[in-house]
mmCIF file of C-alpha atoms in Angstrom:
data_model
loop_
_atom_site.group_PDB
_atom_site.id
_atom_site.type_symbol
_atom_site.label_atom_id
_atom_site.label_comp_id
_atom_site.label_asym_id
_atom_site.label_seq_id
_atom_site.Cartn_x
_atom_site.Cartn_y
_atom_site.Cartn_z
ATOM 1 C CA MET A 1 121.547 188.480 61.169
ATOM 2 C CA ASN A 2 121.772 184.912 60.923
ATOM 3 C CA LYS A 3 124.897 183.281 61.079
ATOM 4 C CA THR A 4 125.750 181.285 58.574
ATOM 5 C CA ILE A 5 127.895 178.159 57.079
ATOM 6 C CA SER A 6 128.066 176.438 54.354
ATOM 7 C CA ILE A 7 128.057 172.426 53.384
ATOM 8 C CA ASP A 8 128.438 171.549 50.266
ATOM 9 C CA GLY A 9 127.201 174.678 48.678
ATOM 10 C CA LYS A 10 124.473 174.868 50.902
ATOM 11 C CA THR A 11 123.812 177.566 53.376
ATOM 12 C CA ILE A 12 123.540 177.149 56.779
ATOM 13 C CA PRO A 13 122.204 178.631 59.810
ATOM 14 C CA PHE A 14 123.686 177.642 63.159
ATOM 15 C CA LYS A 15 123.513 179.387 67.187
ATOM 16 C CA THR A 16 126.723 180.200 68.911
ATOM 17 C CA GLY A 17 128.108 176.513 70.751
ATOM 18 C CA GLN A 18 126.218 174.011 68.037
ATOM 19 C CA THR A 19 128.578 171.765 66.536
ATOM 20 C CA ILE A 20 128.995 171.106 62.844
ATOM 21 C CA ILE A 21 126.809 167.971 62.813
ATOM 22 C CA GLU A 22 123.983 169.518 65.074
ATOM 23 C CA ALA A 23 123.470 172.222 62.393
ATOM 24 C CA ALA A 24 123.859 170.059 59.741
ATOM 25 C CA THR A 25 120.802 167.689 61.635
ATOM 26 C CA ALA A 26 118.640 170.713 62.008
ATOM 27 C CA ALA A 27 119.517 171.484 58.254
ATOM 28 C CA GLY A 28 118.219 168.853 57.385
ATOM 29 C CA VAL A 29 121.723 167.341 55.902
ATOM 30 C CA TYR A 30 123.463 164.027 57.213
ATOM 31 C CA ILE A 31 126.409 163.242 58.062
ATOM 32 C CA PRO A 32 127.501 160.089 58.258
ATOM 33 C CA HIS A 33 128.316 159.245 61.773
ATOM 34 C CA LEU A 34 128.566 156.079 64.413
ATOM 35 C CA CYS A 35 129.871 157.154 67.383
ATOM 36 C CA HIS A 36 127.549 160.293 67.653
ATOM 37 C CA ASN A 37 123.933 160.445 69.525
ATOM 38 C CA PRO A 38 122.760 164.174 70.173
ATOM 39 C CA ASP A 39 122.443 163.160 73.073
ATOM 40 C CA TYR A 40 124.980 162.948 74.711
ATOM 41 C CA LYS A 41 128.406 164.220 74.641
ATOM 42 C CA PRO A 42 130.141 164.488 71.122
ATOM 43 C CA HIS A 43 132.838 161.724 71.831
ATOM 44 C CA GLY A 44 134.592 162.070 68.171
ATOM 45 C CA SER A 45 136.128 158.612 68.090
ATOM 46 C CA CYS A 46 134.824 157.225 64.833
ATOM 47 C CA LYS A 47 136.170 159.440 62.308
ATOM 48 C CA LEU A 48 133.323 158.548 60.210
ATOM 49 C CA CYS A 49 131.504 162.239 60.399
ATOM 50 C CA THR A 50 134.729 163.544 58.847
ATOM 51 C CA VAL A 51 134.338 167.055 56.957
ATOM 52 C CA LYS A 52 136.301 169.246 55.165
ATOM 53 C CA ILE A 53 136.272 172.246 56.809
ATOM 54 C CA ASN A 54 138.468 174.960 55.001
ATOM 55 C CA GLY A 55 140.361 172.494 52.893
ATOM 56 C CA ARG A 56 141.214 170.537 56.508
ATOM 57 C CA ASN A 57 140.125 167.805 57.804
ATOM 58 C CA CYS A 58 137.952 167.631 61.115
ATOM 59 C CA SER A 59 135.303 165.681 63.150
ATOM 60 C CA ALA A 60 132.005 167.448 62.738
ATOM 61 C CA CYS A 61 130.838 166.514 65.917
ATOM 62 C CA THR A 62 133.085 168.043 67.864
ATOM 63 C CA PHE A 63 134.382 170.472 65.692
ATOM 64 C CA PRO A 64 132.405 173.816 66.425
ATOM 65 C CA ALA A 65 129.930 175.433 63.847
ATOM 66 C CA THR A 66 131.359 179.552 63.207
ATOM 67 C CA GLU A 67 130.846 181.635 60.847
ATOM 68 C CA GLY A 68 131.113 181.441 57.019
ATOM 69 C CA GLN A 69 132.674 178.630 57.728
ATOM 70 C CA GLU A 70 133.941 176.436 53.833
ATOM 71 C CA ILE A 71 132.700 172.916 54.572
ATOM 72 C CA LEU A 72 132.522 170.012 52.130
ATOM 73 C CA ASN A 73 130.656 166.487 53.393
ATOM 74 C CA LYS A 74 129.738 164.580 50.467
ATOM 75 C CA THR A 75 132.596 164.516 47.857
ATOM 76 C CA PRO A 76 133.206 161.449 46.638
ATOM 77 C CA GLU A 77 137.058 161.670 48.266
ATOM 78 C CA LEU A 78 135.178 161.716 51.361
ATOM 79 C CA GLU A 79 132.170 159.365 50.980
ATOM 80 C CA ASN A 80 135.620 157.468 49.449
ATOM 81 C CA ASP A 81 137.683 157.887 53.131
ATOM 82 C CA ARG A 82 134.041 156.838 55.231
ATOM 83 C CA ARG A 83 133.695 153.708 52.813
ATOM 84 C CA LYS A 84 137.464 152.747 53.803
ATOM 85 C CA ILE A 85 137.070 153.494 57.562
ATOM 86 C CA THR A 86 133.854 151.189 57.720
ATOM 87 C CA GLN A 87 135.564 148.141 56.268
ATOM 88 C CA MET A 88 138.045 148.724 59.058
ATOM 89 C CA LEU A 89 135.430 148.323 61.347
ATOM 90 C CA PHE A 90 134.182 145.422 60.050
ATOM 91 C CA VAL A 91 137.811 143.218 59.284
ATOM 92 C CA GLU A 92 138.867 144.091 63.000
ATOM 93 C CA GLY A 93 136.028 143.080 64.779
ATOM 94 C CA ASN A 94 133.674 139.578 63.958
ATOM 95 C CA HIS A 95 131.020 141.497 61.852
ATOM 96 C CA PHE A 96 128.951 137.785 60.088
ATOM 97 C CA CYS A 97 125.255 139.251 59.586
ATOM 98 C CA PRO A 98 123.811 136.526 58.382
ATOM 99 C CA SER A 99 124.166 135.020 61.590
ATOM 100 C CA CYS A 100 123.557 138.512 63.065
ATOM 101 C CA GLU A 101 120.328 139.319 65.801
ATOM 102 C CA GLN A 102 121.018 142.739 64.824
ATOM 103 C CA SER A 103 120.771 142.297 61.265
ATOM 104 C CA GLY A 104 118.511 144.714 59.276
ATOM 105 C CA ASN A 105 118.286 147.268 62.205
ATOM 106 C CA CYS A 106 122.377 147.991 62.644
ATOM 107 C CA GLN A 107 124.189 150.872 62.627
ATOM 108 C CA LEU A 108 127.058 149.637 61.099
ATOM 109 C CA GLN A 109 125.706 147.747 58.403
ATOM 110 C CA GLY A 110 123.406 150.283 57.322
ATOM 111 C CA LEU A 111 125.609 153.040 56.352
ATOM 112 C CA GLY A 112 127.817 150.080 54.663
ATOM 113 C CA TYR A 113 124.436 149.774 52.289
ATOM 114 C CA TYR A 114 124.828 153.933 52.498
ATOM 115 C CA LEU A 115 128.060 153.999 51.322
ATOM 116 C CA SER A 116 128.193 151.392 48.884
ATOM 117 C CA MET A 117 130.144 149.067 50.249
ATOM 118 C CA LYS A 118 130.316 145.794 49.152
ATOM 119 C CA ASP A 119 133.117 144.011 50.618
ATOM 120 C CA ASN A 120 135.852 144.557 53.150
ATOM 121 C CA HIS A 121 138.546 145.014 50.906
ATOM 122 C CA PHE A 122 141.067 144.825 53.873
ATOM 123 C CA PRO A 123 142.547 141.262 55.417
ATOM 124 C CA HIS A 124 140.413 140.666 58.283
ATOM 125 C CA PHE A 125 141.692 140.047 61.862
ATOM 126 C CA PHE A 126 138.995 137.127 62.792
ATOM 127 C CA ALA A 127 139.996 137.959 66.369
ATOM 128 C CA ASN A 128 139.197 135.934 69.135
ATOM 129 C CA ARG A 129 136.653 138.054 71.589
ATOM 130 C CA GLU A 130 134.074 137.161 74.110
ATOM 131 C CA LEU A 131 130.741 136.667 74.687
ATOM 132 C CA ASP A 132 129.428 137.444 78.098
ATOM 133 C CA ALA A 133 125.638 135.797 77.932
ATOM 134 C CA SER A 134 125.828 136.297 81.955
ATOM 135 C CA HIS A 135 122.996 138.362 82.376
ATOM 136 C CA PRO A 136 119.616 136.807 82.418
ATOM 137 C CA GLU A 137 118.094 139.020 79.780
ATOM 138 C CA LEU A 138 121.234 141.319 78.413
ATOM 139 C CA LEU A 139 123.633 139.352 76.379
ATOM 140 C CA ILE A 140 126.866 141.234 75.083
ATOM 141 C CA ASP A 141 128.698 139.731 72.066
ATOM 142 C CA HIS A 142 132.984 141.781 72.049
ATOM 143 C CA ASN A 143 132.644 140.356 68.785
ATOM 144 C CA ARG A 144 130.580 143.121 67.123
ATOM 145 C CA CYS A 145 131.768 145.870 69.712
ATOM 146 C CA ILE A 146 133.293 149.208 67.637
ATOM 147 C CA PHE A 147 134.385 151.068 70.862
ATOM 148 C CA CYS A 148 131.764 153.815 69.849
ATOM 149 C CA ASN A 149 131.850 154.488 73.625
ATOM 150 C CA LEU A 150 127.992 154.833 73.218
ATOM 151 C CA CYS A 151 127.066 153.004 76.210
ATOM 152 C CA VAL A 152 129.769 154.331 78.016
ATOM 153 C CA ARG A 153 128.209 157.522 78.090
ATOM 154 C CA ALA A 154 124.687 156.557 78.385
ATOM 155 C CA SER A 155 125.049 155.005 82.478
ATOM 156 C CA GLN A 156 127.003 158.155 82.630
ATOM 157 C CA GLN A 157 125.091 160.620 81.566
ATOM 158 C CA SER A 158 121.264 159.093 81.500
ATOM 159 C CA ASP A 159 120.897 155.787 84.183
ATOM 160 C CA GLY A 160 123.235 157.919 86.449
ATOM 161 C CA LYS A 161 125.626 154.418 87.133
ATOM 162 C CA ASN A 162 128.616 153.784 85.507
ATOM 163 C CA VAL A 163 128.558 149.849 84.128
ATOM 164 C CA PHE A 164 130.957 150.198 81.057
ATOM 165 C CA VAL A 165 134.104 151.646 80.813
ATOM 166 C CA ILE A 166 136.769 151.306 77.369
ATOM 167 C CA SER A 167 139.470 149.395 78.738
ATOM 168 C CA GLY A 168 143.122 149.125 76.939
ATOM 169 C CA ARG A 169 145.037 150.503 74.006
ATOM 170 C CA GLY A 170 144.890 149.602 70.184
ATOM 171 C CA ILE A 171 144.758 146.226 69.190
ATOM 172 C CA ASN A 172 143.728 145.308 73.017
ATOM 173 C CA LYS A 173 141.186 148.283 73.617
ATOM 174 C CA ARG A 174 137.696 146.350 75.111
ATOM 175 C CA LEU A 175 134.365 147.376 76.290
ATOM 176 C CA THR A 176 134.378 146.376 79.812
ATOM 177 C CA VAL A 177 132.182 146.372 82.607
ATOM 178 C CA ASN A 178 132.501 147.557 85.888
ATOM 179 C CA SER A 179 131.678 145.128 88.561
ATOM 180 C CA THR A 180 134.176 142.925 90.448
ATOM 181 C CA THR A 181 133.789 139.954 88.509
ATOM 182 C CA GLY A 182 133.690 141.965 85.059
ATOM 183 C CA LYS A 183 130.894 139.825 83.775
ATOM 184 C CA LEU A 184 127.680 141.918 82.888
ATOM 185 C CA LYS A 185 125.695 139.936 85.930
ATOM 186 C CA ASP A 186 127.051 141.258 88.671
ATOM 187 C CA SER A 187 126.889 144.995 87.247
ATOM 188 C CA ASN A 188 123.653 147.432 88.146
ATOM 189 C CA ILE A 189 122.725 147.425 84.651
ATOM 190 C CA SER A 190 119.177 146.900 84.307
ATOM 191 C CA VAL A 191 117.416 146.042 80.885
ATOM 192 C CA ASP A 192 115.163 149.616 80.728
ATOM 193 C CA ASP A 193 118.644 151.706 80.633
ATOM 194 C CA CYS A 194 119.781 154.213 78.045
ATOM 195 C CA ALA A 195 122.725 152.001 78.149
ATOM 196 C CA ALA A 196 121.038 148.416 77.660
ATOM 197 C CA GLN A 197 119.323 149.845 74.170
ATOM 198 C CA ILE A 198 121.985 152.379 72.567
ATOM 199 C CA CYS A 199 124.489 150.078 70.566
ATOM 200 C CA PRO A 200 124.805 150.552 66.707
ATOM 201 C CA THR A 201 126.133 147.469 65.892
ATOM 202 C CA GLY A 202 124.574 143.850 67.658
ATOM 203 C CA ALA A 203 127.331 143.830 70.414
ATOM 204 C CA ILE A 204 124.727 144.810 73.095
ATOM 205 C CA LEU A 205 121.491 143.134 72.607
ATOM 206 C CA LYS A 206 118.064 141.717 74.495
ATOM 207 C CA LYS A 207 117.933 138.605 75.208
ATOM 208 C CA ARG A 208 114.505 136.799 73.610
ATOM 209 C CA THR A 209 113.727 139.563 70.898
ATOM 210 C CA ALA A 210 116.179 138.475 68.102
ATOM 211 C CA TYR A 211 114.238 138.149 64.453
ATOM 212 C CA ALA A 212 111.259 139.627 65.581
ATOM 213 C CA VAL A 213 110.592 142.368 62.555
ATOM 214 C CA PRO A 214 110.822 139.519 59.037
ATOM 215 C CA ILE A 215 113.195 140.491 56.725
ATOM 216 C CA GLY A 216 112.173 143.435 53.985
ATOM 217 C CA GLN A 217 110.977 145.594 56.863
ATOM 218 C CA ARG A 218 113.714 146.115 58.964
ATOM 219 C CA LEU A 219 114.843 149.317 59.841
ATOM 220 C CA TYR A 220 117.635 149.586 56.808
ATOM 221 C CA ASP A 221 115.847 147.169 54.287
ATOM 222 C CA THR A 222 113.980 149.810 52.175
ATOM 223 C CA LYS A 223 115.221 152.833 53.809
ATOM 224 C CA LYS A 224 118.039 154.483 53.828
ATOM 225 C CA ILE A 225 120.632 155.312 56.765
ATOM 226 C CA ASP A 226 120.620 159.528 56.197
ATOM 227 C CA GLU A 227 116.354 159.169 55.855
ATOM 228 C CA ILE A 228 115.890 157.411 59.349
ATOM 229 C CA ALA A 229 118.953 159.817 61.097
ATOM 230 C CA LEU A 230 117.549 162.851 60.345
ATOM 231 C CA GLU A 231 114.158 162.031 61.105
ATOM 232 C CA GLN A 232 115.038 160.243 64.917
ATOM 233 C CA GLU A 233 117.705 163.140 65.410
ATOM 234 C CA ASN A 234 115.400 166.057 64.590
ATOM 235 C CA LYS A 235 112.540 164.438 66.796
ATOM 236 C CA GLU A 236 114.347 164.728 69.958
ATOM 237 C CA MET B 1 133.559 128.889 19.209
ATOM 238 C CA SER B 2 130.057 130.103 19.744
ATOM 239 C CA ASP B 3 129.472 134.166 20.626
ATOM 240 C CA LYS B 4 127.691 133.350 23.809
ATOM 241 C CA ILE B 5 129.500 135.132 26.404
ATOM 242 C CA ARG B 6 131.040 132.150 29.002
ATOM 243 C CA ILE B 7 130.313 131.867 32.560
ATOM 244 C CA ALA B 8 131.691 129.439 35.191
ATOM 245 C CA THR B 9 130.864 128.903 38.363
ATOM 246 C CA THR B 10 131.746 127.468 41.533
ATOM 247 C CA SER B 11 130.843 126.615 45.495
ATOM 248 C CA LEU B 12 134.558 126.536 47.549
ATOM 249 C CA ALA B 13 134.007 126.529 51.330
ATOM 250 C CA GLY B 14 130.068 126.901 51.107
ATOM 251 C CA CYS B 15 126.775 125.485 51.084
ATOM 252 C CA PHE B 16 125.055 125.858 47.159
ATOM 253 C CA GLY B 17 122.387 128.486 48.848
ATOM 254 C CA CYS B 18 123.941 131.111 45.621
ATOM 255 C CA HIS B 19 123.880 128.451 43.447
ATOM 256 C CA MET B 20 120.103 127.722 44.476
ATOM 257 C CA SER B 21 119.541 131.843 44.983
ATOM 258 C CA PHE B 22 120.832 132.486 40.966
ATOM 259 C CA LEU B 23 118.353 129.462 40.074
ATOM 260 C CA ASP B 24 115.584 131.566 41.659
ATOM 261 C CA ILE B 25 116.045 133.514 38.491
ATOM 262 C CA ASP B 26 113.328 131.752 36.831
ATOM 263 C CA GLU B 27 111.952 132.142 33.582
ATOM 264 C CA ARG B 28 114.986 134.202 33.360
ATOM 265 C CA LEU B 29 117.007 131.240 32.983
ATOM 266 C CA LEU B 30 115.431 131.002 29.487
ATOM 267 C CA LYS B 31 116.850 134.377 28.662
ATOM 268 C CA LEU B 32 120.009 134.150 30.513
ATOM 269 C CA ALA B 33 120.778 131.046 28.064
ATOM 270 C CA ALA B 34 119.765 132.752 24.919
ATOM 271 C CA LEU B 35 122.811 134.774 25.688
ATOM 272 C CA VAL B 36 125.437 132.639 28.200
ATOM 273 C CA GLU B 37 126.873 129.295 27.470
ATOM 274 C CA PHE B 38 127.948 127.670 30.836
ATOM 275 C CA ASP B 39 131.632 126.624 31.272
ATOM 276 C CA ARG B 40 133.142 124.897 34.633
ATOM 277 C CA SER B 41 129.472 124.929 36.730
ATOM 278 C CA PRO B 42 127.911 122.055 38.792
ATOM 279 C CA ILE B 43 124.686 123.102 36.142
ATOM 280 C CA THR B 44 127.467 121.664 33.518
ATOM 281 C CA ASP B 45 129.492 118.778 34.942
ATOM 282 C CA ILE B 46 132.338 120.204 33.107
ATOM 283 C CA GLU B 47 135.709 119.318 35.925
ATOM 284 C CA HIS B 48 138.072 122.680 34.636
ATOM 285 C CA CYS B 49 137.402 125.920 32.896
ATOM 286 C CA THR B 50 138.640 127.412 30.009
ATOM 287 C CA ASN B 51 138.557 131.151 28.227
ATOM 288 C CA CYS B 52 136.257 132.355 30.150
ATOM 289 C CA ASP B 53 134.146 135.914 30.397
ATOM 290 C CA ILE B 54 132.561 135.566 34.165
ATOM 291 C CA GLY B 55 134.142 133.411 37.107
ATOM 292 C CA LEU B 56 131.122 133.547 39.636
ATOM 293 C CA ILE B 57 132.815 132.174 43.100
ATOM 294 C CA GLU B 58 130.415 131.046 46.278
ATOM 295 C CA GLY B 59 131.875 130.275 49.046
ATOM 296 C CA GLY B 60 135.692 130.952 51.183
ATOM 297 C CA VAL B 61 138.720 129.278 51.168
ATOM 298 C CA CYS B 62 138.506 126.025 53.651
ATOM 299 C CA ASN B 63 141.051 123.772 52.189
ATOM 300 C CA SER B 64 144.076 123.053 50.294
ATOM 301 C CA GLU B 65 141.735 122.103 46.636
ATOM 302 C CA ASN B 66 139.759 125.233 47.220
ATOM 303 C CA VAL B 67 143.505 127.149 47.334
ATOM 304 C CA HIS B 68 143.637 125.356 43.303
ATOM 305 C CA VAL B 69 140.069 125.887 42.673
ATOM 306 C CA LEU B 70 140.466 129.120 43.078
ATOM 307 C CA ARG B 71 143.422 129.759 41.164
ATOM 308 C CA GLU B 72 142.282 127.706 37.923
ATOM 309 C CA PHE B 73 139.458 130.028 37.486
ATOM 310 C CA ARG B 74 141.590 133.571 38.310
ATOM 311 C CA LYS B 75 143.745 132.267 35.373
ATOM 312 C CA ASN B 76 140.980 131.303 32.592
ATOM 313 C CA CYS B 77 138.474 133.832 34.043
ATOM 314 C CA LYS B 78 138.214 137.734 32.454
ATOM 315 C CA LEU B 79 135.680 138.805 35.215
ATOM 316 C CA LEU B 80 136.333 136.780 38.712
ATOM 317 C CA VAL B 81 133.214 137.751 41.326
ATOM 318 C CA ALA B 82 132.979 137.020 44.763
ATOM 319 C CA VAL B 83 129.418 135.905 45.232
ATOM 320 C CA GLY B 84 127.850 135.914 48.896
ATOM 321 C CA ALA B 85 128.720 136.783 52.579
ATOM 322 C CA CYS B 86 131.147 133.250 52.033
ATOM 323 C CA SER B 87 133.429 134.711 49.533
ATOM 324 C CA ILE B 88 133.579 138.162 50.578
ATOM 325 C CA ASN B 89 134.706 138.051 54.334
ATOM 326 C CA GLY B 90 134.768 134.477 54.938
ATOM 327 C CA GLY B 91 131.093 134.228 56.554
ATOM 328 C CA LEU B 92 129.879 131.275 58.462
ATOM 329 C CA PRO B 93 132.513 128.627 57.621
ATOM 330 C CA ALA B 94 134.727 131.655 59.358
ATOM 331 C CA MET B 95 133.258 131.213 62.539
ATOM 332 C CA ARG B 96 136.446 128.507 63.198
ATOM 333 C CA ASN B 97 138.846 130.954 62.522
ATOM 334 C CA HIS B 98 139.563 131.651 66.344
ATOM 335 C CA ILE B 99 139.946 128.032 67.106
ATOM 336 C CA SER B 100 142.850 125.801 66.192
ATOM 337 C CA VAL B 101 142.440 123.635 63.337
ATOM 338 C CA GLU B 102 142.856 120.684 65.506
ATOM 339 C CA ASP B 103 140.466 121.395 68.198
ATOM 340 C CA CYS B 104 138.211 122.025 65.477
ATOM 341 C CA LEU B 105 139.076 117.971 64.204
ATOM 342 C CA ASN B 106 138.611 116.975 68.323
ATOM 343 C CA GLU B 107 135.399 118.316 68.870
ATOM 344 C CA SER B 108 134.160 117.022 65.027
ATOM 345 C CA TYR B 109 135.563 113.412 65.065
ATOM 346 C CA ILE B 110 136.613 112.465 68.414
ATOM 347 C CA ASP B 111 134.930 114.586 71.124
ATOM 348 C CA GLY B 112 131.863 115.676 69.826
ATOM 349 C CA ILE B 113 128.187 114.440 70.985
ATOM 350 C CA GLY B 114 127.414 111.985 69.316
ATOM 351 C CA VAL B 115 130.794 110.364 67.891
ATOM 352 C CA GLU B 116 130.677 106.686 66.780
ATOM 353 C CA ASN B 117 133.876 105.049 66.092
ATOM 354 C CA PRO B 118 136.150 108.184 66.675
ATOM 355 C CA GLN B 119 138.702 108.888 65.214
ATOM 356 C CA ILE B 120 140.016 111.584 62.188
ATOM 357 C CA PRO B 121 139.581 111.587 57.935
ATOM 358 C CA ASN B 122 142.892 111.041 57.123
ATOM 359 C CA ASP B 123 142.499 109.331 53.007
ATOM 360 C CA PRO B 124 145.036 110.874 50.596
ATOM 361 C CA GLU B 125 142.284 111.695 49.005
ATOM 362 C CA LEU B 126 140.794 114.767 50.960
ATOM 363 C CA PRO B 127 142.306 118.262 50.876
ATOM 364 C CA LEU B 128 143.798 119.143 53.787
ATOM 365 C CA LEU B 129 142.120 122.505 56.000
ATOM 366 C CA LEU B 130 143.426 125.047 55.977
ATOM 367 C CA ASP B 131 144.992 127.081 59.238
ATOM 368 C CA LYS B 132 141.402 129.789 58.287
ATOM 369 C CA VAL B 133 139.142 129.762 56.251
ATOM 370 C CA TYR B 134 139.777 133.211 54.051
ATOM 371 C CA PRO B 135 137.771 135.822 51.922
ATOM 372 C CA ILE B 136 139.054 135.020 48.512
ATOM 373 C CA HIS B 137 140.169 138.424 47.630
ATOM 374 C CA GLU B 138 143.505 137.489 50.558
ATOM 375 C CA ILE B 139 143.905 134.551 47.703
ATOM 376 C CA VAL B 140 143.556 135.944 44.516
ATOM 377 C CA LYS B 141 142.383 139.664 42.658
ATOM 378 C CA VAL B 142 138.825 140.015 42.677
ATOM 379 C CA ASP B 143 137.174 142.196 40.185
ATOM 380 C CA TYR B 144 133.353 142.454 41.615
ATOM 381 C CA TYR B 145 131.280 141.785 44.634
ATOM 382 C CA LEU B 146 127.670 140.379 45.200
ATOM 383 C CA PRO B 147 127.342 140.613 49.038
ATOM 384 C CA GLY B 148 124.432 139.019 50.769
ATOM 385 C CA CYS B 149 123.735 135.364 52.080
ATOM 386 C CA PRO B 150 122.516 134.599 49.553
ATOM 387 C CA PRO B 151 122.747 137.926 47.067
ATOM 388 C CA SER B 152 119.111 137.659 45.925
ATOM 389 C CA ALA B 153 118.117 136.424 42.165
ATOM 390 C CA ASP B 154 117.891 139.871 41.184
ATOM 391 C CA VAL B 155 121.270 140.990 41.820
ATOM 392 C CA PHE B 156 121.997 138.127 39.723
ATOM 393 C CA TRP B 157 120.378 139.413 36.717
ATOM 394 C CA ALA B 158 120.566 143.051 38.021
ATOM 395 C CA PHE B 159 124.863 141.662 37.341
ATOM 396 C CA LEU B 160 124.727 139.672 34.728
ATOM 397 C CA THR B 161 122.298 142.150 32.648
ATOM 398 C CA ASP B 162 124.829 144.533 33.357
ATOM 399 C CA VAL B 163 127.399 142.843 32.581
ATOM 400 C CA ILE B 164 126.324 141.113 29.239
ATOM 401 C CA GLU B 165 124.914 144.149 27.997
ATOM 402 C CA GLY B 166 128.129 146.404 28.460
ATOM 403 C CA ARG B 167 127.600 148.067 31.169
ATOM 404 C CA GLU B 168 129.535 148.805 35.083
ATOM 405 C CA PRO B 169 127.793 146.663 37.349
ATOM 406 C CA ASN B 170 125.478 148.681 39.548
ATOM 407 C CA LEU B 171 123.852 147.391 42.586
ATOM 408 C CA PRO B 172 120.831 149.476 44.325
ATOM 409 C CA TYR B 173 119.767 149.804 47.401
ATOM 410 C CA GLU B 174 117.639 147.490 48.003
ATOM 411 C CA LEU B 175 119.647 144.965 46.424
ATOM 412 C CA LEU B 176 122.391 145.316 48.780
ATOM 413 C CA HIS B 177 121.938 143.432 52.040
ATOM 414 C CA TYR B 178 124.864 141.205 53.510
ATOM 415 C CA ASP B 179 122.576 138.523 55.285
#
């Protein structure tokens, strides 16, 4: 007999070893996320995939599915929590969408739209973050980094390199480049690396490719992130 | 006083792009004019607002005059609306926020490329710059937000028709943009 869990009353089969988000994605149920990518080990840091499992809040990307779990996902309470988390991500960095090359194709922005986020609610940090434009083909704008760890994991797990690391704690947390100068130009990253392409925001960008797609035809202009994520992640 | 809904609008640290976008409702302006009356606004040149139903604020708060105008709007408008990216998060003017006001002024009026007769303007008529550009919700209570840079004409139309017809405003997915 198939083992199943229940998400918002819907019965969903799972295989032993699958996390809740993996089982949900395979069954066509979207759980919002930013730091999760099915190609990499879960990190559990963005907390957007928080679901209520048998009455307790847990991260769906790290929590293993087990027989009979009663899971709440798309409830007003959880969507409200997710909107607050997204607002905190926006005020902690400097996310000025109108001047960002990634606008329209940005997962953070797409999630804001999905959650009907109209304002940032909290007082803004207006943090002073650096820009690293040293590499001839790639750019790091630390203003937009949300510390999802995806570039760190992609570099280690896909590219067989170790270009990035998250250093520091709390408000001093920073994406750091493993090179003698700390500059991207002195690292061994290549423009074709998975790490160079995986950023869910506009923190790591390929130079000279910006604004190629007109407004109205970009990824999240007309299609919601739930539909796009399910399509992409089930293809992989 | 007529029964028409009274709207006031202003641009603080904005570029008037949101006002231009508002005017992009084109011929719907005629329908709107039948239902609403404009109080203080760049459209009317009325200097102070009184007893308005809706206040539309474009731009963030960058100087002392912006604070006074914003407080006047809050005091006189039942529904205060942050219109556009700058009023919501400070927008592009807020990109000066990690630079000191002194450095900003020096760069613009003293050391900048092509500056002639360098001097920092200090006429008493000029409002003083604040240390930062603030989103308006950090200064007064805001009732509703219309994101976008600018919000499209359809956003203005959807919001105003919802309010005028007594519905809670609701922006559908295709009208929600941060750019």
